[in-house]
Coordinates of N, CA and C in Angstrom, one line a residue:
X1 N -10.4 0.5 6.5 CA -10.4 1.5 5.5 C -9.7 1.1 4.2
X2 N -8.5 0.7 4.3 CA -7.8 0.2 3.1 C -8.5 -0.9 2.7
X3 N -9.6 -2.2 3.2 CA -10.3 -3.0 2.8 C -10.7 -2.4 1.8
X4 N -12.0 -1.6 2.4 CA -12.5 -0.7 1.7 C -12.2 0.0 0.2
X5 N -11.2 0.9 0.4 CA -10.5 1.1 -0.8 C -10.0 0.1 -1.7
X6 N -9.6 -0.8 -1.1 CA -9.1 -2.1 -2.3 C -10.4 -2.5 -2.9
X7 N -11.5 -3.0 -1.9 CA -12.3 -3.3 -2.7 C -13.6 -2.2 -4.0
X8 N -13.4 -1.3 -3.5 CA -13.8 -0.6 -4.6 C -12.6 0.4 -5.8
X9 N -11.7 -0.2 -5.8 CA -10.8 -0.3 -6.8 C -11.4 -1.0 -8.0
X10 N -11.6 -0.2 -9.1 CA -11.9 -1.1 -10.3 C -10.7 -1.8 -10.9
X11 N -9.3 -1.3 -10.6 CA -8.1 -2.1 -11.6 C -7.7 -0.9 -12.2
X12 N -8.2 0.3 -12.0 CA -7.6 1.2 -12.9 C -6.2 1.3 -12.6
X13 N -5.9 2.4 -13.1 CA -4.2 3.0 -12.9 C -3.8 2.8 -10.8
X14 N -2.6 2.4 -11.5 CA -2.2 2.3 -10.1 C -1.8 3.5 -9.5
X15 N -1.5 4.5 -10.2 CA -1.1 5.9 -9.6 C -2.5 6.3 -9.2
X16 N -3.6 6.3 -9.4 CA -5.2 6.6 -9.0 C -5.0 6.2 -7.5
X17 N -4.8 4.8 -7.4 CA -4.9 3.9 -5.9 C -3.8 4.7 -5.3
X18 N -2.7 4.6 -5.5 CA -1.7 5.5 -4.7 C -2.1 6.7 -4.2
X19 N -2.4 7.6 -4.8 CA -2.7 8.7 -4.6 C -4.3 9.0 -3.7
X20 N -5.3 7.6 -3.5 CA -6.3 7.7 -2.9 C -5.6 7.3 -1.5
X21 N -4.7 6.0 -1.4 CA -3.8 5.8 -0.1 C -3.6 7.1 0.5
X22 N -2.6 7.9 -0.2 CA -2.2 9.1 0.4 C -2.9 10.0 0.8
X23 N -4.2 10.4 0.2 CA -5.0 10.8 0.7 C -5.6 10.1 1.9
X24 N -5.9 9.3 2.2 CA -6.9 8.7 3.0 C -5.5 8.8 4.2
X25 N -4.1 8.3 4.3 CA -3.3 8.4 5.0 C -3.1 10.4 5.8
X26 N -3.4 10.6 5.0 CA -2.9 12.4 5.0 C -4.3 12.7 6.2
X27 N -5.6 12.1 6.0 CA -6.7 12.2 6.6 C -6.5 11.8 7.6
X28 N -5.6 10.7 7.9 CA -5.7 10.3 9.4 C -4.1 10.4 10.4
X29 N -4.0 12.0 9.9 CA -2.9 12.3 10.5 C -1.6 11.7 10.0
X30 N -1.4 10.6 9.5 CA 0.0 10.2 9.0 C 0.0 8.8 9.7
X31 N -1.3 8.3 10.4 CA -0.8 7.2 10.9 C -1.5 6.1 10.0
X32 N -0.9 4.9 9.9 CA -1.3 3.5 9.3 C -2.4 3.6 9.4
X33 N -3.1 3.2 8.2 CA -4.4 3.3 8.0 C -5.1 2.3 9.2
X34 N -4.9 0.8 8.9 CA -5.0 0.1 9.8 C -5.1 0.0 11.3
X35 N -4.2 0.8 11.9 CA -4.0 1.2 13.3 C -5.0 1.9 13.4
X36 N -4.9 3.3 12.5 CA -6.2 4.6 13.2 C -7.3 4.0 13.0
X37 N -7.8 3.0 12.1 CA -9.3 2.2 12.0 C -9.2 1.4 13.0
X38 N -8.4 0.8 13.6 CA -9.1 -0.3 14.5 C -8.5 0.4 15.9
X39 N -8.3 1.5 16.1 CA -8.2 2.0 17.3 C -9.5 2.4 18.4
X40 N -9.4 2.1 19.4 CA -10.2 1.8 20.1 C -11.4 2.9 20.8
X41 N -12.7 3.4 20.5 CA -13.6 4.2 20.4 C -13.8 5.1 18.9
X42 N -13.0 4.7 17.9 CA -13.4 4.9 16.6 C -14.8 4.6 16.0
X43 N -15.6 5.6 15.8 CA -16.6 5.7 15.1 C -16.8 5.8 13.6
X44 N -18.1 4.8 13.1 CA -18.1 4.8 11.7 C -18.1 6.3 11.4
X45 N -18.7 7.4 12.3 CA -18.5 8.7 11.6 C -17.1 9.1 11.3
X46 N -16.4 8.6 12.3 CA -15.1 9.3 11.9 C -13.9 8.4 10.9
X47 N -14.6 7.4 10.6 CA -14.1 6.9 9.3 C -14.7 7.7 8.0
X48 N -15.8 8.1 8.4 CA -16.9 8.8 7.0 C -15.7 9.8 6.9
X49 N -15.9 10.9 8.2 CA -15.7 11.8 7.7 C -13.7 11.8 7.4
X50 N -12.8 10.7 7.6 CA -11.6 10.4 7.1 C -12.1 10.6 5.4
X51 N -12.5 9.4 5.4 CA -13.0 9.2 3.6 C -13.4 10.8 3.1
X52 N -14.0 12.1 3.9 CA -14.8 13.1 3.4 C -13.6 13.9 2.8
X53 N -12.7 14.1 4.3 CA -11.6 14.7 4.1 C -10.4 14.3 2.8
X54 N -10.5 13.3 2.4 CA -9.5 12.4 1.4 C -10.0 12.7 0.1
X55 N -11.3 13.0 0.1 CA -12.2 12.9 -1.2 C -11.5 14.4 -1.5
X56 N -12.2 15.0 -0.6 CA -11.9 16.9 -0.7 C -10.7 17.1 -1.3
X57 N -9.6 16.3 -0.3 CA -8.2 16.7 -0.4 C -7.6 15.8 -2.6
X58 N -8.6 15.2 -3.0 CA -7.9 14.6 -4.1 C -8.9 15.6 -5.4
X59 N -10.0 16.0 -4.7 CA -10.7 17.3 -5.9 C -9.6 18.7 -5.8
X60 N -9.5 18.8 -4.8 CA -8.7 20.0 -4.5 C -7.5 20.0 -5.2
X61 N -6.9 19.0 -5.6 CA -5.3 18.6 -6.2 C -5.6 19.4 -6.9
X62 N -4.4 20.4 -7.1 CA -4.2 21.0 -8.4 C -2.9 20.8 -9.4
X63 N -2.7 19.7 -9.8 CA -2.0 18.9 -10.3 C -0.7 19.1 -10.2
X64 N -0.8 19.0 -9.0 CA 0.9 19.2 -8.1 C 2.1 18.0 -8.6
X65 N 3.0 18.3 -8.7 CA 3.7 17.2 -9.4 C 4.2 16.4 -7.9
X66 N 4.0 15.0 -7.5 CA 4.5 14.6 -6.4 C 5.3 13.2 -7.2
X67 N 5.7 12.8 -6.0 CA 6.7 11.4 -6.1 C 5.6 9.9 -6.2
X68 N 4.5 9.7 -6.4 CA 3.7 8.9 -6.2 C 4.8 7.5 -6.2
X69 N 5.1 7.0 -6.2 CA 5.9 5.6 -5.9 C 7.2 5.5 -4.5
X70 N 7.5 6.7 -4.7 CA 8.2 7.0 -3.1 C 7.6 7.3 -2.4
X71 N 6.0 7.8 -2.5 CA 5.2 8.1 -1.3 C 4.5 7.1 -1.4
X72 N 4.2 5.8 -1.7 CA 3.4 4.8 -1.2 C 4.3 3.7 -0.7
X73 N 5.4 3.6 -1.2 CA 6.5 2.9 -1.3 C 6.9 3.1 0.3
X74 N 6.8 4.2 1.1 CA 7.5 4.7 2.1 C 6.0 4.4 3.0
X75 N 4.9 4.7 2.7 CA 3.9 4.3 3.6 C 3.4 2.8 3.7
X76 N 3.9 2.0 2.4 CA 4.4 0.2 3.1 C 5.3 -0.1 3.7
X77 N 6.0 0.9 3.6 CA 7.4 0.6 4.6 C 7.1 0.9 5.7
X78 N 6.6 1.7 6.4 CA 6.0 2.0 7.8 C 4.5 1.4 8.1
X79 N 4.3 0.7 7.1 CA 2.9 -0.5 7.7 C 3.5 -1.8 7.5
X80 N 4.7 -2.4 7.4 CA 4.6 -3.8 7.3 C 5.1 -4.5 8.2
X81 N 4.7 -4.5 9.1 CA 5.2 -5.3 10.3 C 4.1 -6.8 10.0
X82 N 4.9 -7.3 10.3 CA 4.3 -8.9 10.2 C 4.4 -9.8 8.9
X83 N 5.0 -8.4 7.8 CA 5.0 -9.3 6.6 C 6.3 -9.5 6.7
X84 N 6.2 -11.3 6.0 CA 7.2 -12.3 5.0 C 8.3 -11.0 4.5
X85 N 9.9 -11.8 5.1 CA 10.6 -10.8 4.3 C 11.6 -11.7 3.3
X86 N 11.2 -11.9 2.1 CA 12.1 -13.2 1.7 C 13.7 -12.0 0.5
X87 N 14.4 -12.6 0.2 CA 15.9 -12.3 0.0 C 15.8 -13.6 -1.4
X88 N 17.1 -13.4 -1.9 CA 17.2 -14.7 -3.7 C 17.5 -15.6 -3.0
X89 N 17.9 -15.8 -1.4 CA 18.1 -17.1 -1.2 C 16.6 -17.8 -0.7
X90 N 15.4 -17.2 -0.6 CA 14.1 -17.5 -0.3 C 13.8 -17.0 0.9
X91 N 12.8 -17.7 2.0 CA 12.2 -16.8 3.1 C 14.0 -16.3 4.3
X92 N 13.9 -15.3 4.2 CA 14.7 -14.5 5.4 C 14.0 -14.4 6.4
X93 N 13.0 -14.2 6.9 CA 12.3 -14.0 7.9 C 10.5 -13.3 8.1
X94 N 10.7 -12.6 9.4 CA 9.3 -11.6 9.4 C 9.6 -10.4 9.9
X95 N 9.1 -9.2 9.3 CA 9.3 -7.8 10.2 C 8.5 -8.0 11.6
X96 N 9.7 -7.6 12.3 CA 9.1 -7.4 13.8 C 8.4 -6.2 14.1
X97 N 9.1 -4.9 13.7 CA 9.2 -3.7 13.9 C 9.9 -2.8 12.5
X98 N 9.2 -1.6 12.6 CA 9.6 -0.7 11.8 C 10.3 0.3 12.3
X99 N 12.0 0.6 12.0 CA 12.2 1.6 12.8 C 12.1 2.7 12.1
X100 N 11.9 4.0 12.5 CA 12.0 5.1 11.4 C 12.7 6.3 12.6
X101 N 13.5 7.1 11.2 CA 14.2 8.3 11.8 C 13.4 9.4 12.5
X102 N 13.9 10.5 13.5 CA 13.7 11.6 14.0 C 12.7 12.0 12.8
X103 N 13.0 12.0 11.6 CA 11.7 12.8 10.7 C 10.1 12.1 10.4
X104 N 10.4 10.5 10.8 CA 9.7 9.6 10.9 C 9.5 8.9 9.5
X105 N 10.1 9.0 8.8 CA 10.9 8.3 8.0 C 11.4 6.7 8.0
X106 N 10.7 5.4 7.5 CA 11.5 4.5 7.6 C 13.0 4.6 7.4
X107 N 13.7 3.9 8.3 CA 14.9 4.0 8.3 C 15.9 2.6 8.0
X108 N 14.8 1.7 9.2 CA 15.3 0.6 9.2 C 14.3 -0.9 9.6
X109 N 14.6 -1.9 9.3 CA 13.6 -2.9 9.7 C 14.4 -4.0 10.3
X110 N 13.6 -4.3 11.7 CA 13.6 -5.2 13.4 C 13.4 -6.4 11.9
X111 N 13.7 -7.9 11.5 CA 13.6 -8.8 11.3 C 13.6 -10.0 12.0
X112 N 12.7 -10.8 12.5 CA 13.4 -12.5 12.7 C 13.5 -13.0 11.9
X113 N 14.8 -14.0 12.2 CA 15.2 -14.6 11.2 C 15.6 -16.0 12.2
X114 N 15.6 -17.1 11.6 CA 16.2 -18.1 11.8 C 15.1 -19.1 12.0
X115 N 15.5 -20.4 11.9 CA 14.1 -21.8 12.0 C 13.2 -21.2 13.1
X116 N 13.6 -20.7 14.1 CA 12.5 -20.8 15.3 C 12.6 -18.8 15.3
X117 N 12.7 -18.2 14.3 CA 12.8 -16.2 14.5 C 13.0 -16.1 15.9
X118 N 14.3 -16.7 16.2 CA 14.8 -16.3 17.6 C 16.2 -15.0 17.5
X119 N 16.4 -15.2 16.1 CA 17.5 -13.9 16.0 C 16.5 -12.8 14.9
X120 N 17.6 -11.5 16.0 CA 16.9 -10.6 15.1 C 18.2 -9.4 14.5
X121 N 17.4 -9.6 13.0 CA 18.6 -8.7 12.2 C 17.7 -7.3 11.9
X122 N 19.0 -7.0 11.9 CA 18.0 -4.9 11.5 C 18.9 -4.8 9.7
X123 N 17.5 -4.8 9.1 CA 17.9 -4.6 7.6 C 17.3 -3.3 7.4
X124 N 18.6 -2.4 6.9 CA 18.3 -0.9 6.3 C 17.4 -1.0 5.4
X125 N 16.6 0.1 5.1 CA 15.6 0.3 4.2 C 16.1 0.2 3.0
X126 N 17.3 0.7 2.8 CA 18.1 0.7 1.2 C 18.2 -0.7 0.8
X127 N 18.0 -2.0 1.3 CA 18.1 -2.9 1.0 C 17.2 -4.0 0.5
X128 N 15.9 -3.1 1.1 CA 14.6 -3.4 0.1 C 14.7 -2.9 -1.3
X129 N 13.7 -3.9 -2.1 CA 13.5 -4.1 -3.6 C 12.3 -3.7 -3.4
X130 N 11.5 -4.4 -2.9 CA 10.2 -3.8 -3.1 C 9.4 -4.5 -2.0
X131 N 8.0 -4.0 -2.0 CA 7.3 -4.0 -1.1 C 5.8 -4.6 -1.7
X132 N 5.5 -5.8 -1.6 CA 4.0 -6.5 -2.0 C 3.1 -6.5 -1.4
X133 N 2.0 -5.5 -0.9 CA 1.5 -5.3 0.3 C 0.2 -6.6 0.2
X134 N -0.3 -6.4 -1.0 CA -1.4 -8.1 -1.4 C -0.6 -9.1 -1.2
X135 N 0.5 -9.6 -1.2 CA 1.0 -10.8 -0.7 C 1.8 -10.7 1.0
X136 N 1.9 -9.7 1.4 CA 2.2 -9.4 2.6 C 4.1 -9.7 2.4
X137 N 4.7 -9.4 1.5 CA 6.0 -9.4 1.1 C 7.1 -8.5 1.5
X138 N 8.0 -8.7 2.0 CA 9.1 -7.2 1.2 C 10.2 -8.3 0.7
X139 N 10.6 -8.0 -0.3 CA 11.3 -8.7 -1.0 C 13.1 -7.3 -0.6
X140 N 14.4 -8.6 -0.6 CA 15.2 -7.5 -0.1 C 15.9 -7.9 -1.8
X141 N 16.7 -6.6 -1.9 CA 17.8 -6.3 -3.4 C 18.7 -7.8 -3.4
X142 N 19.7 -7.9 -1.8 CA 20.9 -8.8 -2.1 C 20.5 -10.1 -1.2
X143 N 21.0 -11.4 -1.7 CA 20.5 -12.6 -0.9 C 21.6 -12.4 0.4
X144 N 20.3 -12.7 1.7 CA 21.2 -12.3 2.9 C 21.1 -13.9 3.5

């Protein structure tokens, strides 16, 4: 699904793409795009009708003022397990795991770290900079 959307992205505004994420995320209950598409007896109908419901839900907007950078910002944070987590001193590791609060809320991120990712550090969410989902990145604020 998110292929999909990337690839028919013209380059426009990035608040356009965000706001189509959220929609298409909001269509599939709140879970990772990726997960609810490759889950197992999923039908192209019920991708259609994901995409139907997302379309609806971004005509319907009635120009609600939202946080568009905290809400995509927070939904890469709860899909990036497996991405590169590098720090100013270069690669730190890989997310193992995403933990997130009782509200489901990222909260905190499972890390390996070390030559062979046999230790694992839990880096709070506050400690991310940012999040490069095309390079499979989280880049953290302080060198750890």
């Amino acid at each position: 699904m998110l292929g999909a959307l990337l690839a028919s992205w013209d380059g426009g505004p990035c608040d356009e793409l965000g706001h189509a994420v959220r929609s298409l995320h909001a269509s599939t209950e709140q879970s990772p795009l990726e997960v609810w598409n490759d889950r197992r007896g999923r039908t192209q109908m019920d991708v259609v009708a994901a995409f139907d419901r997302a379309i609806e839900s971004l005509a319907t907007r009635d120009g609600e003022a939202t946080h568009d950078a905290e809400d995509l910002s927070a939904y890469w944070l709860r899909t990036c397990e497996g991405f590169r987590v590098d720090s100013k001193n270069g690669c730190f590791g890989v997310v193992e795991e995403v933990r997130v609060s009782a509200g489901e809320e990222p909260e905190a991120l499972a890390v390996r770290t070390g030559l062979f990712r046999l230790r694992l550090e839990i880096v709070p969410v506050s400690d991310v900079e940012r999040v490069v989902p095309r390079r499979k990145r989280v880049f953290l604020r302080a060198a750890m």
